[in-house]
Amino acid sequence: MSAVAVLVADGFETIECLTVVDVLRRGGVRVDLVSIMTTRDAVSSQQIDITCDYTMTEVDFADYDYVVLPGGMPGTLHLRQDPRVCDVVEEFATTKHVAAICAAPSILGDLGLLVGRRATCFPDFEDHLPAGTFAGKKTVITDGNIITASGMGQALPFALAILGDIAGEQAVAKVRDSIQL
């Protein structure tokens, strides 16, 4: 069974982060919140405190098939500025799977991981994407092993796209029915 690491930094967007965790766990997928900070505690951009399952130093990323980057400010900036995060994202984009939402696809663009692909992001972050990459507003885009979404309003479709990629359409249908979507 696939496992997912959701990378968390202070200033993350609450709904973009926790919707992925909720949907994947409902779908039977192992998903861990992984703090990039020195403690497991994190504070969202809406000042909501959470306790992550692990810190980055406590996990072996070989145990995961997916890494998810929630957006939010300044959370996205914290993720981008951490060289460990950049290393993990580059490895997963090359050999596994990456999903990023809102401002976080800018990290993929900055690292040169979206060349020749289609992606989306929050408005005003398109300049981080290579020319010809931007695939539209208010959407979720899957291009090979990379999934991107434009913002908080797309958090549920984003999470369902990740679930579908990992566990298939039957798992997505089960979760959709259980949440009355």
PDB file of N, CA and C in Angstrom, residues 69-150:
ATOM      1  N   LEU A  69       2.720  18.930  -0.943  1.00  0.00           N
ATOM      2  CA  LEU A  69       3.100  20.268  -0.510  1.00  0.00           C
ATOM      3  C   LEU A  69       1.853  21.134  -0.424  1.00  0.00           C
ATOM      4  N   PRO A  70       1.358  21.399   0.796  1.00  0.00           N
ATOM      5  CA  PRO A  70       0.244  22.334   0.917  1.00  0.00           C
ATOM      6  C   PRO A  70       0.731  23.755   0.666  1.00  0.00           C
ATOM      7  N   GLY A  71      -0.168  24.603   0.252  1.00  0.00           N
ATOM      8  CA  GLY A  71       0.186  25.997   0.042  1.00  0.00           C
ATOM      9  C   GLY A  71       0.032  26.803   1.312  1.00  0.00           C
ATOM     10  N   GLY A  72      -0.226  28.079   1.132  1.00  0.00           N
ATOM     11  CA  GLY A  72      -0.345  28.990   2.257  1.00  0.00           C
ATOM     12  C   GLY A  72       0.916  29.823   2.398  1.00  0.00           C
ATOM     13  N   MET A  73       0.736  30.972   3.004  1.00  0.00           N
ATOM     14  CA  MET A  73       1.862  31.870   3.234  1.00  0.00           C
ATOM     15  C   MET A  73       1.942  32.209   4.711  1.00  0.00           C
ATOM     16  N   PRO A  74       3.118  32.150   5.263  1.00  0.00           N
ATOM     17  CA  PRO A  74       4.404  31.952   4.607  1.00  0.00           C
ATOM     18  C   PRO A  74       4.852  30.491   4.515  1.00  0.00           C
ATOM     19  N   GLY A  75       3.931  29.560   4.703  1.00  0.00           N
ATOM     20  CA  GLY A  75       4.300  28.144   4.671  1.00  0.00           C
ATOM     21  C   GLY A  75       5.038  27.719   3.421  1.00  0.00           C
ATOM     22  N   THR A  76       4.551  28.168   2.267  1.00  0.00           N
ATOM     23  CA  THR A  76       5.215  27.809   1.010  1.00  0.00           C
ATOM     24  C   THR A  76       6.645  28.341   0.975  1.00  0.00           C
ATOM     25  N   LEU A  77       6.834  29.543   1.462  1.00  0.00           N
ATOM     26  CA  LEU A  77       8.190  30.109   1.495  1.00  0.00           C
ATOM     27  C   LEU A  77       9.106  29.291   2.399  1.00  0.00           C
ATOM     28  N   HIS A  78       8.579  28.861   3.547  1.00  0.00           N
ATOM     29  CA  HIS A  78       9.386  28.028   4.449  1.00  0.00           C
ATOM     30  C   HIS A  78       9.766  26.707   3.779  1.00  0.00           C
ATOM     31  N   LEU A  79       8.817  26.090   3.081  1.00  0.00           N
ATOM     32  CA  LEU A  79       9.122  24.842   2.368  1.00  0.00           C
ATOM     33  C   LEU A  79      10.206  25.080   1.326  1.00  0.00           C
ATOM     34  N   ARG A  80      10.049  26.145   0.549  1.00  0.00           N
ATOM     35  CA  ARG A  80      10.991  26.431  -0.548  1.00  0.00           C
ATOM     36  C   ARG A  80      12.395  26.730  -0.041  1.00  0.00           C
ATOM     37  N   GLN A  81      12.482  27.345   1.123  1.00  0.00           N
ATOM     38  CA  GLN A  81      13.785  27.746   1.662  1.00  0.00           C
ATOM     39  C   GLN A  81      14.533  26.613   2.357  1.00  0.00           C
ATOM     40  N   ASP A  82      13.882  25.464   2.543  1.00  0.00           N
ATOM     41  CA  ASP A  82      14.521  24.343   3.239  1.00  0.00           C
ATOM     42  C   ASP A  82      15.164  23.416   2.207  1.00  0.00           C
ATOM     43  N   PRO A  83      16.493  23.307   2.185  1.00  0.00           N
ATOM     44  CA  PRO A  83      17.152  22.461   1.188  1.00  0.00           C
ATOM     45  C   PRO A  83      16.768  20.989   1.290  1.00  0.00           C
ATOM     46  N   ARG A  84      16.401  20.534   2.487  1.00  0.00           N
ATOM     47  CA  ARG A  84      15.964  19.139   2.637  1.00  0.00           C
ATOM     48  C   ARG A  84      14.660  18.911   1.879  1.00  0.00           C
ATOM     49  N   VAL A  85      13.761  19.878   1.958  1.00  0.00           N
ATOM     50  CA  VAL A  85      12.489  19.787   1.237  1.00  0.00           C
ATOM     51  C   VAL A  85      12.759  19.766  -0.258  1.00  0.00           C
ATOM     52  N   CYS A  86      13.608  20.664  -0.726  1.00  0.00           N
ATOM     53  CA  CYS A  86      13.922  20.719  -2.160  1.00  0.00           C
ATOM     54  C   CYS A  86      14.523  19.398  -2.639  1.00  0.00           C
ATOM     55  N   ASP A  87      15.399  18.801  -1.847  1.00  0.00           N
ATOM     56  CA  ASP A  87      15.991  17.513  -2.216  1.00  0.00           C
ATOM     57  C   ASP A  87      14.936  16.422  -2.320  1.00  0.00           C
ATOM     58  N   VAL A  88      14.026  16.372  -1.339  1.00  0.00           N
ATOM     59  CA  VAL A  88      12.962  15.355  -1.350  1.00  0.00           C
ATOM     60  C   VAL A  88      12.046  15.564  -2.546  1.00  0.00           C
ATOM     61  N   VAL A  89      11.656  16.812  -2.799  1.00  0.00           N
ATOM     62  CA  VAL A  89      10.757  17.114  -3.912  1.00  0.00           C
ATOM     63  C   VAL A  89      11.410  16.729  -5.242  1.00  0.00           C
ATOM     64  N   GLU A  90      12.665  17.061  -5.414  1.00  0.00           N
ATOM     65  CA  GLU A  90      13.364  16.693  -6.660  1.00  0.00           C
ATOM     66  C   GLU A  90      13.422  15.180  -6.828  1.00  0.00           C
ATOM     67  N   GLU A  91      13.725  14.462  -5.760  1.00  0.00           N
ATOM     68  CA  GLU A  91      13.780  12.997  -5.839  1.00  0.00           C
ATOM     69  C   GLU A  91      12.416  12.405  -6.186  1.00  0.00           C
ATOM     70  N   PHE A  92      11.374  12.871  -5.510  1.00  0.00           N
ATOM     71  CA  PHE A  92      10.043  12.317  -5.741  1.00  0.00           C
ATOM     72  C   PHE A  92       9.519  12.669  -7.130  1.00  0.00           C
ATOM     73  N   ALA A  93       9.824  13.867  -7.619  1.00  0.00           N
ATOM     74  CA  ALA A  93       9.394  14.252  -8.961  1.00  0.00           C
ATOM     75  C   ALA A  93      10.081  13.410 -10.024  1.00  0.00           C
ATOM     76  N   THR A  94      11.255  12.919  -9.708  1.00  0.00           N
ATOM     77  CA  THR A  94      12.018  12.103 -10.649  1.00  0.00           C
ATOM     78  C   THR A  94      11.655  10.622 -10.571  1.00  0.00           C
ATOM     79  N   THR A  95      11.404  10.132  -9.352  1.00  0.00           N
ATOM     80  CA  THR A  95      11.263   8.687  -9.168  1.00  0.00           C
ATOM     81  C   THR A  95       9.934   8.221  -8.588  1.00  0.00           C
ATOM     82  N   LYS A  96       9.156   9.149  -8.007  1.00  0.00           N
ATOM     83  CA  LYS A  96       7.915   8.766  -7.328  1.00  0.00           C
ATOM     84  C   LYS A  96       6.792   9.718  -7.741  1.00  0.00           C
ATOM     85  N   HIS A  97       6.127  10.339  -6.754  1.00  0.00           N
ATOM     86  CA  HIS A  97       4.990  11.223  -7.031  1.00  0.00           C
ATOM     87  C   HIS A  97       5.040  12.457  -6.145  1.00  0.00           C
ATOM     88  N   VAL A  98       4.612  13.597  -6.710  1.00  0.00           N
ATOM     89  CA  VAL A  98       4.523  14.856  -5.983  1.00  0.00           C
ATOM     90  C   VAL A  98       3.165  15.480  -6.267  1.00  0.00           C
ATOM     91  N   ALA A  99       2.565  16.055  -5.223  1.00  0.00           N
ATOM     92  CA  ALA A  99       1.337  16.827  -5.384  1.00  0.00           C
ATOM     93  C   ALA A  99       1.535  18.150  -4.655  1.00  0.00           C
ATOM     94  N   ALA A 100       1.131  19.247  -5.289  1.00  0.00           N
ATOM     95  CA  ALA A 100       1.302  20.583  -4.716  1.00  0.00           C
ATOM     96  C   ALA A 100       0.082  21.424  -5.045  1.00  0.00           C
ATOM     97  N   ILE A 101      -0.319  22.251  -4.085  1.00  0.00           N
ATOM     98  CA  ILE A 101      -1.529  23.050  -4.245  1.00  0.00           C
ATOM     99  C   ILE A 101      -1.262  24.514  -3.895  1.00  0.00           C
ATOM    100  N   CYS A 102      -2.009  25.402  -4.538  1.00  0.00           N
ATOM    101  CA  CYS A 102      -2.022  26.832  -4.261  1.00  0.00           C
ATOM    102  C   CYS A 102      -0.702  27.480  -4.662  1.00  0.00           C
ATOM    103  N   ALA A 103       0.059  28.004  -3.714  1.00  0.00           N
ATOM    104  CA  ALA A 103       1.355  28.615  -4.018  1.00  0.00           C
ATOM    105  C   ALA A 103       2.446  27.564  -4.159  1.00  0.00           C
ATOM    106  N   ALA A 104       2.247  26.374  -3.595  1.00  0.00           N
ATOM    107  CA  ALA A 104       3.300  25.351  -3.563  1.00  0.00           C
ATOM    108  C   ALA A 104       3.769  24.852  -4.930  1.00  0.00           C
ATOM    109  N   PRO A 105       2.947  24.843  -5.991  1.00  0.00           N
ATOM    110  CA  PRO A 105       3.502  24.475  -7.296  1.00  0.00           C
ATOM    111  C   PRO A 105       4.648  25.393  -7.737  1.00  0.00           C
ATOM    112  N   SER A 106       4.725  26.589  -7.153  1.00  0.00           N
ATOM    113  CA  SER A 106       5.842  27.487  -7.473  1.00  0.00           C
ATOM    114  C   SER A 106       7.177  26.844  -7.089  1.00  0.00           C
ATOM    115  N   ILE A 107       7.176  26.011  -6.069  1.00  0.00           N
ATOM    116  CA  ILE A 107       8.397  25.302  -5.668  1.00  0.00           C
ATOM    117  C   ILE A 107       8.843  24.379  -6.794  1.00  0.00           C
ATOM    118  N   LEU A 108       7.893  23.653  -7.361  1.00  0.00           N
ATOM    119  CA  LEU A 108       8.205  22.753  -8.480  1.00  0.00           C
ATOM    120  C   LEU A 108       8.731  23.551  -9.671  1.00  0.00           C
ATOM    121  N   GLY A 109       8.107  24.697  -9.926  1.00  0.00           N
ATOM    122  CA  GLY A 109       8.565  25.544 -11.023  1.00  0.00           C
ATOM    123  C   GLY A 109       9.961  26.083 -10.783  1.00  0.00           C
ATOM    124  N   ASP A 110      10.203  26.571  -9.569  1.00  0.00           N
ATOM    125  CA  ASP A 110      11.525  27.114  -9.234  1.00  0.00           C
ATOM    126  C   ASP A 110      12.620  26.062  -9.353  1.00  0.00           C
ATOM    127  N   LEU A 111      12.278  24.806  -9.067  1.00  0.00           N
ATOM    128  CA  LEU A 111      13.263  23.724  -9.124  1.00  0.00           C
ATOM    129  C   LEU A 111      13.421  23.144 -10.532  1.00  0.00           C
ATOM    130  N   GLY A 112      12.671  23.679 -11.498  1.00  0.00           N
ATOM    131  CA  GLY A 112      12.778  23.213 -12.876  1.00  0.00           C
ATOM    132  C   GLY A 112      12.099  21.886 -13.142  1.00  0.00           C
ATOM    133  N   LEU A 113      11.147  21.520 -12.283  1.00  0.00           N
ATOM    134  CA  LEU A 113      10.512  20.207 -12.381  1.00  0.00           C
ATOM    135  C   LEU A 113       9.253  20.195 -13.244  1.00  0.00           C
ATOM    136  N   LEU A 114       8.858  21.361 -13.742  1.00  0.00           N
ATOM    137  CA  LEU A 114       7.635  21.444 -14.554  1.00  0.00           C
ATOM    138  C   LEU A 114       7.910  21.698 -16.032  1.00  0.00           C
ATOM    139  N   VAL A 115       9.159  21.677 -16.431  1.00  0.00           N
ATOM    140  CA  VAL A 115       9.505  21.888 -17.836  1.00  0.00           C
ATOM    141  C   VAL A 115       8.853  20.797 -18.682  1.00  0.00           C
ATOM    142  N   GLY A 116       8.107  21.215 -19.711  1.00  0.00           N
ATOM    143  CA  GLY A 116       7.445  20.259 -20.591  1.00  0.00           C
ATOM    144  C   GLY A 116       6.177  19.657 -20.015  1.00  0.00           C
ATOM    145  N   ARG A 117       5.686  20.198 -18.910  1.00  0.00           N
ATOM    146  CA  ARG A 117       4.474  19.676 -18.266  1.00  0.00           C
ATOM    147  C   ARG A 117       3.378  20.730 -18.253  1.00  0.00           C
ATOM    148  N   ARG A 118       2.203  20.303 -17.832  1.00  0.00           N
ATOM    149  CA  ARG A 118       1.078  21.204 -17.591  1.00  0.00           C
ATOM    150  C   ARG A 118       0.853  21.235 -16.087  1.00  0.00           C
ATOM    151  N   ALA A 119       0.551  22.413 -15.550  1.00  0.00           N
ATOM    152  CA  ALA A 119       0.343  22.575 -14.117  1.00  0.00           C
ATOM    153  C   ALA A 119      -0.519  23.804 -13.877  1.00  0.00           C
ATOM    154  N   THR A 120      -0.954  23.959 -12.638  1.00  0.00           N
ATOM    155  CA  THR A 120      -1.690  25.140 -12.230  1.00  0.00           C
ATOM    156  C   THR A 120      -1.167  25.583 -10.874  1.00  0.00           C
ATOM    157  N   CYS A 121      -1.602  26.774 -10.450  1.00  0.00           N
ATOM    158  CA  CYS A 121      -1.182  27.316  -9.161  1.00  0.00           C
ATOM    159  C   CYS A 121      -2.106  28.481  -8.806  1.00  0.00           C
ATOM    160  N   PHE A 122      -1.889  29.040  -7.643  1.00  0.00           N
ATOM    161  CA  PHE A 122      -2.656  30.199  -7.211  1.00  0.00           C
ATOM    162  C   PHE A 122      -2.303  31.398  -8.099  1.00  0.00           C
ATOM    163  N   PRO A 123      -3.279  32.267  -8.393  1.00  0.00           N
ATOM    164  CA  PRO A 123      -2.987  33.461  -9.194  1.00  0.00           C
ATOM    165  C   PRO A 123      -1.810  34.244  -8.607  1.00  0.00           C
ATOM    166  N   ASP A 124      -1.056  34.835  -9.443  1.00  0.00           N
ATOM    167  CA  ASP A 124       0.141  35.615  -9.115  1.00  0.00           C
ATOM    168  C   ASP A 124       1.377  34.752  -8.891  1.00  0.00           C
ATOM    169  N   PHE A 125       1.247  33.428  -8.987  1.00  0.00           N
ATOM    170  CA  PHE A 125       2.415  32.554  -8.882  1.00  0.00           C
ATOM    171  C   PHE A 125       2.772  31.934 -10.230  1.00  0.00           C
ATOM    172  N   GLU A 126       2.017  32.290 -11.293  1.00  0.00           N
ATOM    173  CA  GLU A 126       2.282  31.735 -12.610  1.00  0.00           C
ATOM    174  C   GLU A 126       3.681  32.050 -13.116  1.00  0.00           C
ATOM    175  N   ASP A 127       4.260  33.159 -12.642  1.00  0.00           N
ATOM    176  CA  ASP A 127       5.594  33.519 -13.121  1.00  0.00           C
ATOM    177  C   ASP A 127       6.677  32.556 -12.624  1.00  0.00           C
ATOM    178  N   HIS A 128       6.340  31.689 -11.682  1.00  0.00           N
ATOM    179  CA  HIS A 128       7.266  30.648 -11.221  1.00  0.00           C
ATOM    180  C   HIS A 128       7.200  29.405 -12.115  1.00  0.00           C
ATOM    181  N   LEU A 129       6.185  29.327 -12.958  1.00  0.00           N
ATOM    182  CA  LEU A 129       6.020  28.173 -13.836  1.00  0.00           C
ATOM    183  C   LEU A 129       6.699  28.457 -15.177  1.00  0.00           C
ATOM    184  N   PRO A 130       7.291  27.446 -15.789  1.00  0.00           N
ATOM    185  CA  PRO A 130       7.906  27.652 -17.109  1.00  0.00           C
ATOM    186  C   PRO A 130       6.858  28.112 -18.133  1.00  0.00           C
ATOM    187  N   ALA A 131       7.294  28.854 -19.118  1.00  0.00           N
ATOM    188  CA  ALA A 131       6.403  29.322 -20.178  1.00  0.00           C
ATOM    189  C   ALA A 131       5.663  28.138 -20.796  1.00  0.00           C
ATOM    190  N   GLY A 132       4.371  28.300 -20.989  1.00  0.00           N
ATOM    191  CA  GLY A 132       3.552  27.261 -21.609  1.00  0.00           C
ATOM    192  C   GLY A 132       3.064  26.190 -20.654  1.00  0.00           C
ATOM    193  N   THR A 133       3.417  26.293 -19.390  1.00  0.00           N
ATOM    194  CA  THR A 133       3.043  25.287 -18.394  1.00  0.00           C
ATOM    195  C   THR A 133       1.648  25.505 -17.839  1.00  0.00           C
ATOM    196  N   PHE A 134       1.286  26.770 -17.585  1.00  0.00           N
ATOM    197  CA  PHE A 134       0.042  27.085 -16.881  1.00  0.00           C
ATOM    198  C   PHE A 134      -1.160  26.545 -17.648  1.00  0.00           C
ATOM    199  N   ALA A 135      -1.947  25.692 -16.963  1.00  0.00           N
ATOM    200  CA  ALA A 135      -3.054  24.993 -17.610  1.00  0.00           C
ATOM    201  C   ALA A 135      -4.427  25.512 -17.198  1.00  0.00           C
ATOM    202  N   GLY A 136      -4.488  26.621 -16.489  1.00  0.00           N
ATOM    203  CA  GLY A 136      -5.782  27.200 -16.172  1.00  0.00           C
ATOM    204  C   GLY A 136      -5.997  27.460 -14.701  1.00  0.00           C
ATOM    205  N   LYS A 137      -7.023  28.262 -14.436  1.00  0.00           N
ATOM    206  CA  LYS A 137      -7.389  28.664 -13.082  1.00  0.00           C
ATOM    207  C   LYS A 137      -8.453  27.728 -12.521  1.00  0.00           C
ATOM    208  N   LYS A 138      -8.561  27.722 -11.194  1.00  0.00           N
ATOM    209  CA  LYS A 138      -9.614  27.007 -10.471  1.00  0.00           C
ATOM    210  C   LYS A 138      -9.732  25.571 -10.946  1.00  0.00           C
ATOM    211  N   THR A 139      -8.618  24.847 -10.884  1.00  0.00           N
ATOM    212  CA  THR A 139      -8.607  23.494 -11.418  1.00  0.00           C
ATOM    213  C   THR A 139      -7.581  22.618 -10.709  1.00  0.00           C
ATOM    214  N   VAL A 140      -7.626  21.343 -11.041  1.00  0.00           N
ATOM    215  CA  VAL A 140      -6.632  20.357 -10.619  1.00  0.00           C
ATOM    216  C   VAL A 140      -6.062  19.748 -11.895  1.00  0.00           C
ATOM    217  N   ILE A 141      -4.749  19.670 -11.982  1.00  0.00           N
ATOM    218  CA  ILE A 141      -4.087  19.141 -13.170  1.00  0.00           C
ATOM    219  C   ILE A 141      -3.203  17.963 -12.780  1.00  0.00           C
ATOM    220  N   THR A 142      -3.398  16.852 -13.465  1.00  0.00           N
ATOM    221  CA  THR A 142      -2.511  15.705 -13.301  1.00  0.00           C
ATOM    222  C   THR A 142      -1.699  15.573 -14.575  1.00  0.00           C
ATOM    223  N   ASP A 143      -0.380  15.589 -14.427  1.00  0.00           N
ATOM    224  CA  ASP A 143       0.519  15.405 -15.554  1.00  0.00           C
ATOM    225  C   ASP A 143       1.564  14.382 -15.138  1.00  0.00           C
ATOM    226  N   GLY A 144       1.340  13.152 -15.555  1.00  0.00           N
ATOM    227  CA  GLY A 144       2.240  12.073 -15.166  1.00  0.00           C
ATOM    228  C   GLY A 144       2.218  11.872 -13.669  1.00  0.00           C
ATOM    229  N   ASN A 145       3.369  11.982 -13.035  1.00  0.00           N
ATOM    230  CA  ASN A 145       3.482  11.721 -11.600  1.00  0.00           C
ATOM    231  C   ASN A 145       3.387  12.995 -10.752  1.00  0.00           C
ATOM    232  N   ILE A 146       2.907  14.085 -11.357  1.00  0.00           N
ATOM    233  CA  ILE A 146       2.767  15.342 -10.629  1.00  0.00           C
ATOM    234  C   ILE A 146       1.322  15.825 -10.720  1.00  0.00           C
ATOM    235  N   ILE A 147       0.758  16.152  -9.551  1.00  0.00           N
ATOM    236  CA  ILE A 147      -0.594  16.710  -9.470  1.00  0.00           C
ATOM    237  C   ILE A 147      -0.473  18.100  -8.870  1.00  0.00           C
ATOM    238  N   THR A 148      -1.121  19.083  -9.505  1.00  0.00           N
ATOM    239  CA  THR A 148      -1.155  20.443  -8.979  1.00  0.00           C
ATOM    240  C   THR A 148      -2.596  20.928  -8.904  1.00  0.00           C
ATOM    241  N   ALA A 149      -2.831  21.865  -7.991  1.00  0.00           N
ATOM    242  CA  ALA A 149      -4.159  22.464  -7.855  1.00  0.00           C
ATOM    243  C   ALA A 149      -3.997  23.946  -7.579  1.00  0.00           C
ATOM    244  N   SER A 150      -5.031  24.712  -7.954  1.00  0.00           N
ATOM    245  CA  SER A 150      -4.919  26.168  -7.954  1.00  0.00           C
ATOM    246  C   SER A 150      -5.144  26.840  -6.607  1.00  0.00           C
TER     247      SER A 150
END
